Amino acid sequence: MSASDANSSTKSQASTGGIGIANLPNQLHKIVTKKGTNFSLMVVGESGTGKTTFINTLLTTELIEPLDDANRRKKQLDKTVDINIHKAGKYPELDLCSRAVSVQLEEKMFNVKLNVVDTPGFGDYVDNNDCWLPVVDFIENQYEQYLRQEQQPVRKGVVDMRVHACLYFIRPNGHTLKPLDVRAMKAIGARVNLIPVIAKADTLSPAALRQFKKRVMDVIDAQSIRIYQPPVDTEDEHSLQRNKDIISAMPFAIIGSDKEVRTEDGRLVKGRLYPWGVAEVENDQHCDFKKLRSLLIRTHMLDLISTTEEIHYDKYRITQMKTRKFGEPKLKKADNKKFREEEDSLRSRFTEKVKLEENRFRQWEQRLIAERDRLNKDLEQEHNLVKQLESEIEAIANSGSPNGKFFRK
């Protein structure tokens, strides 16, 4: 190619706006739109805090069927926390193995495969010690399954069930976090993007709600609980102000309702009707539902997915790679609460039986020692008696009596 041809091609490229590198975002947009994305959301909290209602309100569909008050606590005899997976996939179906209801979520030609993980039974018992372990085990098991799939020669059809965000529902008691909340949030926040949520915010007055939020954040800071913090983008002023508003609203105070009510001015809105008025779900003056929905779906879904991939999952992967060989299965933990209780019970029973056997052996040994002493004493008495008789016989034999002569012969 001559210099004149090169100059002409350069001029033509400059006139057309470059060589086309700027079209890469458009190509990525087409690929992402065609492929869709996976997003897994976990909800953790005590029964009756409005987890099911919030999910149905968030997705504007009845993805999870609500339980009535009569059957809410029937399945609590086994004293375990269940893990229910509600999948929003490509086709509506019922998966009996995982008890997952599958529906399709689509908006403007973009598909989202949404998985909602529910934890019924959490914190509903008198003894809630280590009730968060099934939640932590589930999160780590999803990391483990994804890690094992990455190590396979063929990685087509990889199932990604890693939890990208965990909403922890705090009961609105008006005081502060309970010890159960502190320990559970500390364990969960170290493994997943934790977002604290104050449930049923309409049960508190505005002043009490502000004070409760401050107390909750003070405990989170004092206990070094790791929660999700949206990135602060200093280049975009609008994004900067939006992220600051989201950070200042934590923990999010929400109101859940999938029913529409009519306000005094004639508007039909989702909310709860009270004698004093209507508590609107999508009103920023009443609750933080819109801010939380924007965080989860509209503005920070990609950041939640990236944070899970680059921080939480990468941390788990590095830890496992350092402690085991390639392809080696993960060692099962021995800290399962149910097995530990059984082990402690068996150990205590074994200790009691050993103590009883030791006491019985000591008593038998003492009886043997006493019997030995008695026999030794009797034997000594008999021995002394024999010696006495021998001495008497010898004295008779040595005497000068005729009987003595007879014995001498």
mmCIF file of C-alpha atoms in Angstrom:
data_model
loop_
_atom_site.group_PDB
_atom_site.id
_atom_site.type_symbol
_atom_site.label_atom_id
_atom_site.label_comp_id
_atom_site.label_asym_id
_atom_site.label_seq_id
_atom_site.Cartn_x
_atom_site.Cartn_y
_atom_site.Cartn_z
ATOM 1 C CA MET A 1 0.000 0.000 0.000
ATOM 2 C CA SER A 2 1.355 3.391 -0.936
ATOM 3 C CA ALA A 3 1.562 6.409 1.339
ATOM 4 C CA SER A 4 -1.208 8.140 -0.562
ATOM 5 C CA ASP A 5 -3.544 5.154 -0.100
ATOM 6 C CA ALA A 6 -2.777 5.042 3.616
ATOM 7 C CA ASN A 7 -3.487 8.740 3.975
ATOM 8 C CA SER A 8 -6.738 8.427 2.054
ATOM 9 C CA SER A 9 -7.874 5.477 4.193
ATOM 10 C CA THR A 10 -7.008 7.376 7.344
ATOM 11 C CA LYS A 11 -8.990 10.374 6.138
ATOM 12 C CA SER A 12 -11.974 8.176 5.272
ATOM 13 C CA GLN A 13 -11.861 6.535 8.719
ATOM 14 C CA ALA A 14 -11.665 9.921 10.373
ATOM 15 C CA SER A 15 -14.600 11.149 8.308
ATOM 16 C CA THR A 16 -16.714 8.118 9.289
ATOM 17 C CA GLY A 17 -15.927 8.495 13.038
ATOM 18 C CA GLY A 18 -13.161 5.920 13.637
ATOM 19 C CA ILE A 19 -12.656 2.219 12.996
ATOM 20 C CA GLY A 20 -15.712 1.073 14.976
ATOM 21 C CA ILE A 21 -14.384 0.420 18.468
ATOM 22 C CA ALA A 22 -17.114 2.633 19.885
ATOM 23 C CA ASN A 23 -19.699 0.076 18.716
ATOM 24 C CA LEU A 24 -18.477 -2.505 21.250
ATOM 25 C CA PRO A 25 -21.066 -1.433 23.893
ATOM 26 C CA ASN A 26 -23.790 -1.969 21.305
ATOM 27 C CA GLN A 27 -22.483 -5.468 20.617
ATOM 28 C CA LEU A 28 -22.368 -6.243 24.339
ATOM 29 C CA HIS A 29 -25.894 -4.902 24.688
ATOM 30 C CA LYS A 30 -27.139 -7.299 22.003
ATOM 31 C CA ILE A 31 -25.330 -10.266 23.586
ATOM 32 C CA VAL A 32 -26.610 -9.522 27.098
ATOM 33 C CA THR A 33 -30.140 -8.910 25.829
ATOM 34 C CA LYS A 34 -30.141 -12.236 23.998
ATOM 35 C CA LYS A 35 -28.538 -14.200 26.809
ATOM 36 C CA GLY A 36 -30.331 -12.642 29.773
ATOM 37 C CA THR A 37 -28.977 -12.963 33.283
ATOM 38 C CA ASN A 38 -29.308 -14.953 36.489
ATOM 39 C CA PHE A 39 -30.094 -13.288 39.783
ATOM 40 C CA SER A 40 -30.597 -15.068 43.106
ATOM 41 C CA LEU A 41 -32.197 -13.263 46.015
ATOM 42 C CA MET A 42 -32.381 -14.689 49.536
ATOM 43 C CA VAL A 43 -34.766 -13.494 52.233
ATOM 44 C CA VAL A 44 -33.957 -14.267 55.877
ATOM 45 C CA GLY A 45 -36.021 -13.360 58.902
ATOM 46 C CA GLU A 46 -38.485 -14.557 61.478
ATOM 47 C CA SER A 47 -41.951 -15.722 60.497
ATOM 48 C CA GLY A 48 -44.500 -12.953 60.238
ATOM 49 C CA THR A 49 -42.095 -10.208 59.166
ATOM 50 C CA GLY A 50 -43.600 -9.914 55.674
ATOM 51 C CA LYS A 51 -40.975 -11.685 53.537
ATOM 52 C CA THR A 52 -43.504 -13.343 51.226
ATOM 53 C CA THR A 53 -45.566 -10.189 50.834
ATOM 54 C CA PHE A 54 -42.474 -8.144 50.022
ATOM 55 C CA ILE A 55 -41.306 -10.568 47.307
ATOM 56 C CA ASN A 56 -44.743 -10.637 45.690
ATOM 57 C CA THR A 57 -44.943 -6.834 45.869
ATOM 58 C CA LEU A 58 -41.440 -6.419 44.472
ATOM 59 C CA LEU A 59 -42.080 -8.646 41.463
ATOM 60 C CA THR A 60 -45.745 -7.584 41.038
ATOM 61 C CA THR A 61 -46.729 -11.246 40.872
ATOM 62 C CA GLU A 62 -47.626 -13.975 43.363
ATOM 63 C CA LEU A 63 -44.380 -15.897 43.062
ATOM 64 C CA ILE A 64 -44.663 -17.313 46.610
ATOM 65 C CA GLU A 65 -48.022 -18.407 47.936
ATOM 66 C CA PRO A 66 -48.648 -16.836 51.363
ATOM 67 C CA LEU A 67 -49.287 -19.081 54.352
ATOM 68 C CA ASP A 68 -52.249 -18.572 56.617
ATOM 69 C CA ASP A 69 -51.731 -18.024 60.323
ATOM 70 C CA ALA A 70 -53.069 -21.489 61.182
ATOM 71 C CA ASN A 71 -50.446 -23.335 59.110
ATOM 72 C CA ARG A 72 -47.567 -20.881 59.494
ATOM 73 C CA ARG A 73 -45.891 -22.675 62.394
ATOM 74 C CA LYS A 74 -47.042 -26.251 61.898
ATOM 75 C CA LYS A 75 -43.720 -27.408 60.437
ATOM 76 C CA GLN A 76 -41.640 -26.569 63.479
ATOM 77 C CA LEU A 77 -41.492 -29.892 65.243
ATOM 78 C CA ASP A 78 -38.195 -30.960 63.666
ATOM 79 C CA LYS A 79 -36.450 -27.766 64.850
ATOM 80 C CA THR A 80 -34.691 -27.079 61.548
ATOM 81 C CA VAL A 81 -34.563 -24.188 59.109
ATOM 82 C CA ASP A 82 -35.909 -25.087 55.661
ATOM 83 C CA ILE A 83 -34.458 -23.770 52.415
ATOM 84 C CA ASN A 84 -37.145 -23.221 49.771
ATOM 85 C CA ILE A 85 -36.045 -22.173 46.279
ATOM 86 C CA HIS A 86 -38.566 -20.346 44.130
ATOM 87 C CA LYS A 87 -37.229 -20.164 40.588
ATOM 88 C CA ALA A 88 -38.347 -17.655 38.006
ATOM 89 C CA GLY A 89 -37.029 -19.400 34.936
ATOM 90 C CA LYS A 90 -37.931 -19.708 31.301
ATOM 91 C CA TYR A 91 -41.038 -21.859 31.417
ATOM 92 C CA PRO A 92 -43.721 -22.276 34.080
ATOM 93 C CA GLU A 93 -43.244 -25.629 35.766
ATOM 94 C CA LEU A 94 -43.357 -27.303 39.156
ATOM 95 C CA ASP A 95 -40.169 -28.905 40.399
ATOM 96 C CA LEU A 96 -41.095 -31.421 43.095
ATOM 97 C CA CYS A 97 -37.484 -32.054 44.094
ATOM 98 C CA SER A 98 -36.631 -28.524 45.059
ATOM 99 C CA ARG A 99 -40.219 -27.368 45.676
ATOM 100 C CA ALA A 100 -39.574 -24.533 43.215
ATOM 101 C CA VAL A 101 -42.250 -22.696 41.262
ATOM 102 C CA SER A 102 -40.948 -21.537 37.872
ATOM 103 C CA VAL A 103 -42.355 -18.581 35.955
ATOM 104 C CA GLN A 104 -40.973 -16.169 33.377
ATOM 105 C CA LEU A 105 -39.909 -12.587 34.097
ATOM 106 C CA GLU A 106 -39.539 -10.461 30.996
ATOM 107 C CA GLU A 107 -39.443 -6.711 30.496
ATOM 108 C CA LYS A 108 -38.718 -4.941 27.187
ATOM 109 C CA MET A 109 -37.386 -8.102 25.509
ATOM 110 C CA PHE A 110 -34.964 -8.787 28.388
ATOM 111 C CA ASN A 111 -35.233 -12.026 30.376
ATOM 112 C CA VAL A 112 -34.157 -12.414 33.982
ATOM 113 C CA LYS A 113 -33.880 -15.870 35.511
ATOM 114 C CA LEU A 114 -34.720 -14.944 39.059
ATOM 115 C CA ASN A 115 -34.324 -17.361 41.982
ATOM 116 C CA VAL A 116 -35.847 -16.446 45.332
ATOM 117 C CA VAL A 117 -34.534 -18.430 48.313
ATOM 118 C CA ASP A 118 -36.808 -18.459 51.356
ATOM 119 C CA THR A 119 -35.843 -19.613 54.863
ATOM 120 C CA PRO A 120 -38.975 -20.610 56.802
ATOM 121 C CA GLY A 121 -38.400 -21.536 60.436
ATOM 122 C CA PHE A 122 -35.554 -19.084 61.002
ATOM 123 C CA GLY A 123 -35.601 -17.696 64.549
ATOM 124 C CA ASP A 124 -38.974 -19.235 65.443
ATOM 125 C CA TYR A 125 -37.855 -21.466 68.305
ATOM 126 C CA VAL A 126 -37.106 -21.003 71.971
ATOM 127 C CA ASP A 127 -33.500 -22.074 71.424
ATOM 128 C CA ASN A 128 -32.304 -20.304 68.255
ATOM 129 C CA ASN A 129 -28.630 -20.997 68.800
ATOM 130 C CA ASP A 130 -26.875 -21.632 65.455
ATOM 131 C CA CYS A 131 -30.152 -21.409 63.525
ATOM 132 C CA TRP A 132 -28.284 -19.464 60.824
ATOM 133 C CA LEU A 133 -25.982 -22.386 60.010
ATOM 134 C CA PRO A 134 -28.353 -23.873 57.367
ATOM 135 C CA VAL A 135 -28.402 -20.469 55.649
ATOM 136 C CA VAL A 136 -24.603 -20.207 55.685
ATOM 137 C CA ASP A 137 -24.243 -23.811 54.519
ATOM 138 C CA PHE A 138 -26.615 -23.176 51.618
ATOM 139 C CA ILE A 139 -24.637 -20.113 50.482
ATOM 140 C CA GLU A 140 -21.325 -21.969 50.647
ATOM 141 C CA ASN A 141 -22.794 -25.041 48.943
ATOM 142 C CA GLN A 142 -23.804 -22.917 45.954
ATOM 143 C CA TYR A 143 -20.250 -21.586 45.748
ATOM 144 C CA GLU A 144 -18.975 -25.153 45.957
ATOM 145 C CA GLN A 145 -21.287 -26.408 43.202
ATOM 146 C CA TYR A 146 -20.265 -23.571 40.902
ATOM 147 C CA LEU A 147 -16.583 -24.230 41.676
ATOM 148 C CA ARG A 148 -16.959 -27.916 40.813
ATOM 149 C CA GLN A 149 -18.667 -27.012 37.524
ATOM 150 C CA GLU A 150 -15.823 -24.640 36.635
ATOM 151 C CA GLN A 151 -13.343 -27.493 37.076
ATOM 152 C CA GLN A 152 -15.102 -29.744 34.546
ATOM 153 C CA PRO A 153 -13.687 -30.181 31.023
ATOM 154 C CA VAL A 154 -17.043 -29.271 29.467
ATOM 155 C CA ARG A 155 -18.708 -26.249 31.041
ATOM 156 C CA LYS A 156 -21.820 -25.914 28.920
ATOM 157 C CA GLY A 157 -25.088 -25.546 30.773
ATOM 158 C CA VAL A 158 -23.514 -24.338 34.020
ATOM 159 C CA VAL A 159 -26.157 -23.882 36.718
ATOM 160 C CA ASP A 160 -25.480 -20.724 38.711
ATOM 161 C CA MET A 161 -27.422 -20.575 41.969
ATOM 162 C CA ARG A 162 -24.998 -18.332 43.842
ATOM 163 C CA VAL A 163 -26.821 -15.899 46.103
ATOM 164 C CA HIS A 164 -26.224 -12.339 44.914
ATOM 165 C CA ALA A 165 -28.126 -10.494 47.643
ATOM 166 C CA CYS A 166 -29.567 -11.406 51.030
ATOM 167 C CA LEU A 167 -32.337 -9.321 52.571
ATOM 168 C CA TYR A 168 -32.302 -9.675 56.356
ATOM 169 C CA PHE A 169 -35.686 -8.726 57.795
ATOM 170 C CA ILE A 170 -35.483 -7.060 61.208
ATOM 171 C CA ARG A 171 -38.534 -7.166 63.425
ATOM 172 C CA PRO A 172 -39.681 -3.605 64.277
ATOM 173 C CA ASN A 173 -39.411 -3.874 68.058
ATOM 174 C CA GLY A 174 -38.416 -0.209 68.426
ATOM 175 C CA HIS A 175 -35.277 -0.938 70.471
ATOM 176 C CA THR A 176 -32.302 -2.362 68.580
ATOM 177 C CA LEU A 177 -30.923 -5.572 67.094
ATOM 178 C CA LYS A 178 -31.333 -8.747 69.107
ATOM 179 C CA PRO A 179 -28.322 -10.987 69.827
ATOM 180 C CA LEU A 180 -29.701 -13.452 67.274
ATOM 181 C CA ASP A 181 -29.747 -10.718 64.621
ATOM 182 C CA VAL A 182 -26.186 -9.663 65.423
ATOM 183 C CA ARG A 183 -24.709 -13.160 65.223
ATOM 184 C CA ALA A 184 -26.717 -14.151 62.151
ATOM 185 C CA MET A 185 -25.949 -10.939 60.233
ATOM 186 C CA LYS A 186 -22.260 -11.217 61.070
ATOM 187 C CA ALA A 187 -22.089 -14.790 59.754
ATOM 188 C CA ILE A 188 -24.171 -14.126 56.624
ATOM 189 C CA GLY A 189 -22.603 -10.756 55.798
ATOM 190 C CA ALA A 190 -19.155 -12.326 55.563
ATOM 191 C CA ARG A 191 -20.311 -14.560 52.689
ATOM 192 C CA VAL A 192 -22.883 -12.601 50.664
ATOM 193 C CA ASN A 193 -24.118 -9.073 49.955
ATOM 194 C CA LEU A 194 -26.210 -8.400 53.067
ATOM 195 C CA ILE A 195 -28.931 -5.753 52.969
ATOM 196 C CA PRO A 196 -30.703 -5.022 56.293
ATOM 197 C CA VAL A 197 -34.429 -4.358 56.057
ATOM 198 C CA ILE A 198 -36.837 -3.141 58.748
ATOM 199 C CA ALA A 199 -40.074 -5.023 58.197
ATOM 200 C CA LYS A 200 -43.551 -3.554 58.692
ATOM 201 C CA ALA A 201 -42.331 0.013 59.037
ATOM 202 C CA ASP A 202 -45.934 1.252 59.270
ATOM 203 C CA THR A 203 -46.074 -0.064 62.850
ATOM 204 C CA LEU A 204 -43.651 2.665 63.989
ATOM 205 C CA SER A 205 -44.115 6.404 64.048
ATOM 206 C CA PRO A 206 -41.736 8.508 61.885
ATOM 207 C CA ALA A 207 -39.772 9.669 64.928
ATOM 208 C CA ALA A 208 -39.541 6.145 66.381
ATOM 209 C CA LEU A 209 -38.516 4.781 62.976
ATOM 210 C CA ARG A 210 -35.676 7.291 62.624
ATOM 211 C CA GLN A 211 -34.446 6.475 66.123
ATOM 212 C CA PHE A 212 -34.690 2.738 65.442
ATOM 213 C CA LYS A 213 -32.700 3.118 62.223
ATOM 214 C CA LYS A 214 -29.966 4.990 64.048
ATOM 215 C CA ARG A 215 -29.739 2.344 66.773
ATOM 216 C CA VAL A 216 -29.559 -0.461 64.217
ATOM 217 C CA MET A 217 -26.753 1.235 62.282
ATOM 218 C CA ASP A 218 -24.886 1.966 65.515
ATOM 219 C CA VAL A 219 -24.964 -1.735 66.396
ATOM 220 C CA ILE A 220 -23.892 -2.700 62.860
ATOM 221 C CA ASP A 221 -20.906 -0.357 63.081
ATOM 222 C CA ALA A 222 -20.014 -1.400 66.639
ATOM 223 C CA GLN A 223 -20.174 -5.131 65.832
ATOM 224 C CA SER A 224 -18.317 -4.713 62.494
ATOM 225 C CA ILE A 225 -21.137 -6.341 60.558
ATOM 226 C CA ARG A 226 -20.421 -6.253 56.851
ATOM 227 C CA ILE A 227 -23.343 -4.959 54.771
ATOM 228 C CA TYR A 228 -23.594 -4.046 51.119
ATOM 229 C CA GLN A 229 -22.490 -0.515 50.285
ATOM 230 C CA PRO A 230 -23.339 0.861 46.816
ATOM 231 C CA PRO A 231 -20.311 2.226 44.941
ATOM 232 C CA VAL A 232 -20.021 5.987 44.959
ATOM 233 C CA ASP A 233 -19.480 7.247 41.397
ATOM 234 C CA THR A 234 -17.878 10.684 41.597
ATOM 235 C CA GLU A 235 -17.966 11.277 37.823
ATOM 236 C CA ASP A 236 -21.752 11.323 37.526
ATOM 237 C CA GLU A 237 -23.413 13.847 39.831
ATOM 238 C CA HIS A 238 -26.830 12.214 39.485
ATOM 239 C CA SER A 239 -25.489 8.745 40.364
ATOM 240 C CA LEU A 240 -23.503 10.197 43.248
ATOM 241 C CA GLN A 241 -26.571 11.795 44.793
ATOM 242 C CA ARG A 242 -28.665 8.674 44.198
ATOM 243 C CA ASN A 243 -26.125 6.404 45.895
ATOM 244 C CA LYS A 244 -25.832 8.817 48.815
ATOM 245 C CA ASP A 245 -29.610 8.719 49.246
ATOM 246 C CA ILE A 246 -29.564 4.920 49.181
ATOM 247 C CA ILE A 247 -26.746 4.721 51.742
ATOM 248 C CA SER A 248 -28.485 7.224 54.030
ATOM 249 C CA ALA A 249 -31.710 5.177 53.879
ATOM 250 C CA MET A 250 -30.099 2.002 55.270
ATOM 251 C CA PRO A 251 -31.516 -0.031 56.893
ATOM 252 C CA PHE A 252 -34.448 0.159 54.494
ATOM 253 C CA ALA A 253 -37.829 0.576 56.151
ATOM 254 C CA ILE A 254 -40.414 -1.113 53.955
ATOM 255 C CA ILE A 255 -44.151 -1.685 53.808
ATOM 256 C CA GLY A 256 -45.390 -4.709 51.876
ATOM 257 C CA SER A 257 -48.822 -5.018 50.329
ATOM 258 C CA ASP A 258 -50.030 -6.598 47.101
ATOM 259 C CA LYS A 259 -53.526 -5.127 47.417
ATOM 260 C CA GLU A 260 -54.680 -1.855 45.949
ATOM 261 C CA VAL A 261 -56.551 0.653 48.120
ATOM 262 C CA ARG A 262 -58.070 4.017 47.355
ATOM 263 C CA THR A 263 -56.721 7.157 48.970
ATOM 264 C CA GLU A 264 -58.717 10.173 50.088
ATOM 265 C CA ASP A 265 -57.889 12.048 46.876
ATOM 266 C CA GLY A 266 -59.219 9.166 44.760
ATOM 267 C CA ARG A 267 -55.897 7.560 43.739
ATOM 268 C CA LEU A 268 -55.687 3.756 43.524
ATOM 269 C CA VAL A 269 -52.369 2.711 45.059
ATOM 270 C CA LYS A 270 -50.772 -0.337 46.678
ATOM 271 C CA GLY A 271 -50.771 0.059 50.411
ATOM 272 C CA ARG A 272 -52.508 -0.639 53.682
ATOM 273 C CA LEU A 273 -55.700 1.046 54.751
ATOM 274 C CA TYR A 274 -55.948 2.322 58.338
ATOM 275 C CA PRO A 275 -58.544 4.425 60.125
ATOM 276 C CA TRP A 276 -56.150 7.369 60.044
ATOM 277 C CA GLY A 277 -55.303 7.019 56.351
ATOM 278 C CA VAL A 278 -53.371 4.939 53.848
ATOM 279 C CA ALA A 279 -49.765 3.758 54.173
ATOM 280 C CA GLU A 280 -48.537 3.742 50.580
ATOM 281 C CA VAL A 281 -45.927 1.254 49.449
ATOM 282 C CA GLU A 282 -44.398 3.390 46.692
ATOM 283 C CA ASN A 283 -44.349 6.663 48.614
ATOM 284 C CA ASP A 284 -40.884 7.772 49.753
ATOM 285 C CA GLN A 285 -42.439 9.718 52.622
ATOM 286 C CA HIS A 286 -43.978 6.517 54.002
ATOM 287 C CA CYS A 287 -41.251 3.905 53.418
ATOM 288 C CA ASP A 288 -38.084 3.067 51.465
ATOM 289 C CA PHE A 289 -39.629 0.466 49.159
ATOM 290 C CA LYS A 290 -38.813 2.367 45.948
ATOM 291 C CA LYS A 291 -35.199 2.871 47.011
ATOM 292 C CA LEU A 292 -34.765 -0.802 47.821
ATOM 293 C CA ARG A 293 -36.390 -1.856 44.546
ATOM 294 C CA SER A 294 -34.121 0.527 42.655
ATOM 295 C CA LEU A 295 -31.096 -0.907 44.446
ATOM 296 C CA LEU A 296 -32.015 -4.519 43.686
ATOM 297 C CA ILE A 297 -33.277 -4.200 40.134
ATOM 298 C CA ARG A 298 -32.991 -0.849 38.446
ATOM 299 C CA THR A 299 -29.561 0.544 39.359
ATOM 300 C CA HIS A 300 -27.323 -1.958 41.217
ATOM 301 C CA MET A 301 -28.246 -5.459 40.038
ATOM 302 C CA LEU A 302 -25.088 -5.693 37.923
ATOM 303 C CA ASP A 303 -22.964 -4.455 40.824
ATOM 304 C CA LEU A 304 -24.497 -7.068 43.135
ATOM 305 C CA ILE A 305 -23.668 -9.783 40.603
ATOM 306 C CA SER A 306 -20.134 -8.459 40.074
ATOM 307 C CA THR A 307 -19.503 -8.120 43.814
ATOM 308 C CA THR A 308 -20.593 -11.695 44.351
ATOM 309 C CA GLU A 309 -18.319 -12.906 41.563
ATOM 310 C CA GLU A 310 -15.245 -10.825 42.339
ATOM 311 C CA ILE A 311 -15.314 -10.656 46.145
ATOM 312 C CA HIS A 312 -17.402 -13.298 47.911
ATOM 313 C CA TYR A 313 -17.063 -16.179 45.450
ATOM 314 C CA ASP A 314 -13.410 -15.373 44.726
ATOM 315 C CA LYS A 315 -12.665 -15.365 48.457
ATOM 316 C CA TYR A 316 -14.293 -18.781 48.846
ATOM 317 C CA ARG A 317 -12.483 -20.138 45.768
ATOM 318 C CA ILE A 318 -9.075 -18.945 46.975
ATOM 319 C CA THR A 319 -9.655 -20.441 50.431
ATOM 320 C CA GLN A 320 -10.641 -23.816 48.975
ATOM 321 C CA MET A 321 -7.751 -23.859 46.491
ATOM 322 C CA LYS A 322 -5.270 -23.302 49.302
ATOM 323 C CA THR A 323 -6.628 -26.088 51.503
ATOM 324 C CA ARG A 324 -7.302 -28.930 49.059
ATOM 325 C CA LYS A 325 -6.081 -30.463 45.827
ATOM 326 C CA PHE A 326 -7.605 -29.927 42.384
ATOM 327 C CA GLY A 327 -10.787 -31.976 41.986
ATOM 328 C CA GLU A 328 -10.771 -33.065 45.616
ATOM 329 C CA PRO A 329 -14.237 -32.890 47.230
ATOM 330 C CA LYS A 330 -14.906 -30.476 50.033
ATOM 331 C CA LEU A 331 -14.575 -31.849 53.518
ATOM 332 C CA LYS A 332 -17.865 -32.069 55.319
ATOM 333 C CA LYS A 333 -18.127 -29.939 58.382
ATOM 334 C CA ALA A 334 -18.665 -31.633 61.713
ATOM 335 C CA ASP A 335 -20.414 -28.637 63.232
ATOM 336 C CA ASN A 336 -23.931 -29.555 62.188
ATOM 337 C CA LYS A 337 -26.159 -28.650 65.094
ATOM 338 C CA LYS A 338 -28.301 -31.771 64.911
ATOM 339 C CA PHE A 339 -25.317 -34.114 64.726
ATOM 340 C CA ARG A 340 -23.457 -32.158 67.402
ATOM 341 C CA GLU A 341 -26.402 -32.470 69.789
ATOM 342 C CA GLU A 342 -26.581 -36.211 69.137
ATOM 343 C CA GLU A 343 -22.836 -36.524 69.635
ATOM 344 C CA ASP A 344 -22.978 -34.571 72.896
ATOM 345 C CA SER A 345 -25.852 -36.734 74.099
ATOM 346 C CA LEU A 346 -24.000 -39.948 73.253
ATOM 347 C CA ARG A 347 -20.831 -38.612 74.851
ATOM 348 C CA SER A 348 -22.659 -37.708 78.071
ATOM 349 C CA ARG A 349 -24.349 -41.117 78.181
ATOM 350 C CA PHE A 350 -21.024 -42.849 77.595
ATOM 351 C CA THR A 351 -19.391 -40.763 80.328
ATOM 352 C CA GLU A 352 -22.156 -41.618 82.784
ATOM 353 C CA LYS A 353 -21.860 -45.334 82.000
ATOM 354 C CA VAL A 354 -18.085 -45.190 82.399
ATOM 355 C CA LYS A 355 -18.467 -43.473 85.751
ATOM 356 C CA LEU A 356 -20.974 -46.092 86.913
ATOM 357 C CA GLU A 357 -18.680 -48.907 85.818
ATOM 358 C CA GLU A 358 -15.709 -47.250 87.519
ATOM 359 C CA ASN A 359 -17.662 -46.896 90.776
ATOM 360 C CA ARG A 360 -18.792 -50.488 90.548
ATOM 361 C CA PHE A 361 -15.207 -51.621 89.884
ATOM 362 C CA ARG A 362 -13.899 -49.590 92.838
ATOM 363 C CA GLN A 363 -16.514 -51.106 95.134
ATOM 364 C CA TRP A 364 -15.650 -54.623 93.889
ATOM 365 C CA GLU A 365 -11.948 -53.868 94.349
ATOM 366 C CA GLN A 366 -12.550 -52.616 97.867
ATOM 367 C CA ARG A 367 -14.489 -55.795 98.684
ATOM 368 C CA LEU A 368 -11.666 -57.913 97.267
ATOM 369 C CA ILE A 369 -9.098 -56.014 99.304
ATOM 370 C CA ALA A 370 -11.189 -56.409 102.447
ATOM 371 C CA GLU A 371 -11.619 -60.129 101.789
ATOM 372 C CA ARG A 372 -7.876 -60.492 101.129
ATOM 373 C CA ASP A 373 -7.064 -58.734 104.395
ATOM 374 C CA ARG A 374 -9.493 -60.965 106.280
ATOM 375 C CA LEU A 375 -8.042 -64.126 104.727
ATOM 376 C CA ASN A 376 -4.496 -62.978 105.420
ATOM 377 C CA LYS A 377 -5.425 -62.269 109.017
ATOM 378 C CA ASP A 378 -7.027 -65.717 109.423
ATOM 379 C CA LEU A 379 -4.029 -67.330 107.774
ATOM 380 C CA GLU A 380 -1.706 -65.526 110.141
ATOM 381 C CA GLN A 381 -3.756 -66.649 113.124
ATOM 382 C CA GLU A 382 -3.691 -70.265 111.892
ATOM 383 C CA HIS A 383 0.055 -69.989 111.315
ATOM 384 C CA ASN A 384 0.584 -68.698 114.850
ATOM 385 C CA LEU A 385 -1.558 -71.502 116.187
ATOM 386 C CA VAL A 386 0.511 -74.082 114.308
ATOM 387 C CA LYS A 387 3.710 -72.585 115.668
ATOM 388 C CA GLN A 388 2.288 -72.676 119.177
ATOM 389 C CA LEU A 389 1.335 -76.326 118.832
ATOM 390 C CA GLU A 390 4.770 -77.198 117.464
ATOM 391 C CA SER A 391 6.454 -75.500 120.381
ATOM 392 C CA GLU A 392 4.220 -77.381 122.828
ATOM 393 C CA ILE A 393 5.000 -80.694 121.139
ATOM 394 C CA GLU A 394 8.702 -79.963 121.221
ATOM 395 C CA ALA A 395 8.507 -79.045 124.900
ATOM 396 C CA ILE A 396 6.767 -82.346 125.710
ATOM 397 C CA ALA A 397 9.332 -84.297 123.700
ATOM 398 C CA ASN A 398 12.252 -82.689 125.518
ATOM 399 C CA SER A 399 10.876 -83.373 129.010
ATOM 400 C CA GLY A 400 12.182 -86.286 131.191
ATOM 401 C CA SER A 401 8.916 -88.119 131.492
ATOM 402 C CA PRO A 402 8.521 -91.756 130.309
ATOM 403 C CA ASN A 403 6.387 -90.432 127.585
ATOM 404 C CA GLY A 404 9.338 -88.298 126.587
ATOM 405 C CA LYS A 405 11.627 -91.371 126.457
ATOM 406 C CA PHE A 406 9.120 -93.135 124.314
ATOM 407 C CA PHE A 407 9.032 -90.278 121.926
ATOM 408 C CA ARG A 408 12.811 -90.065 121.874
ATOM 409 C CA LYS A 409 13.087 -93.746 120.832
#
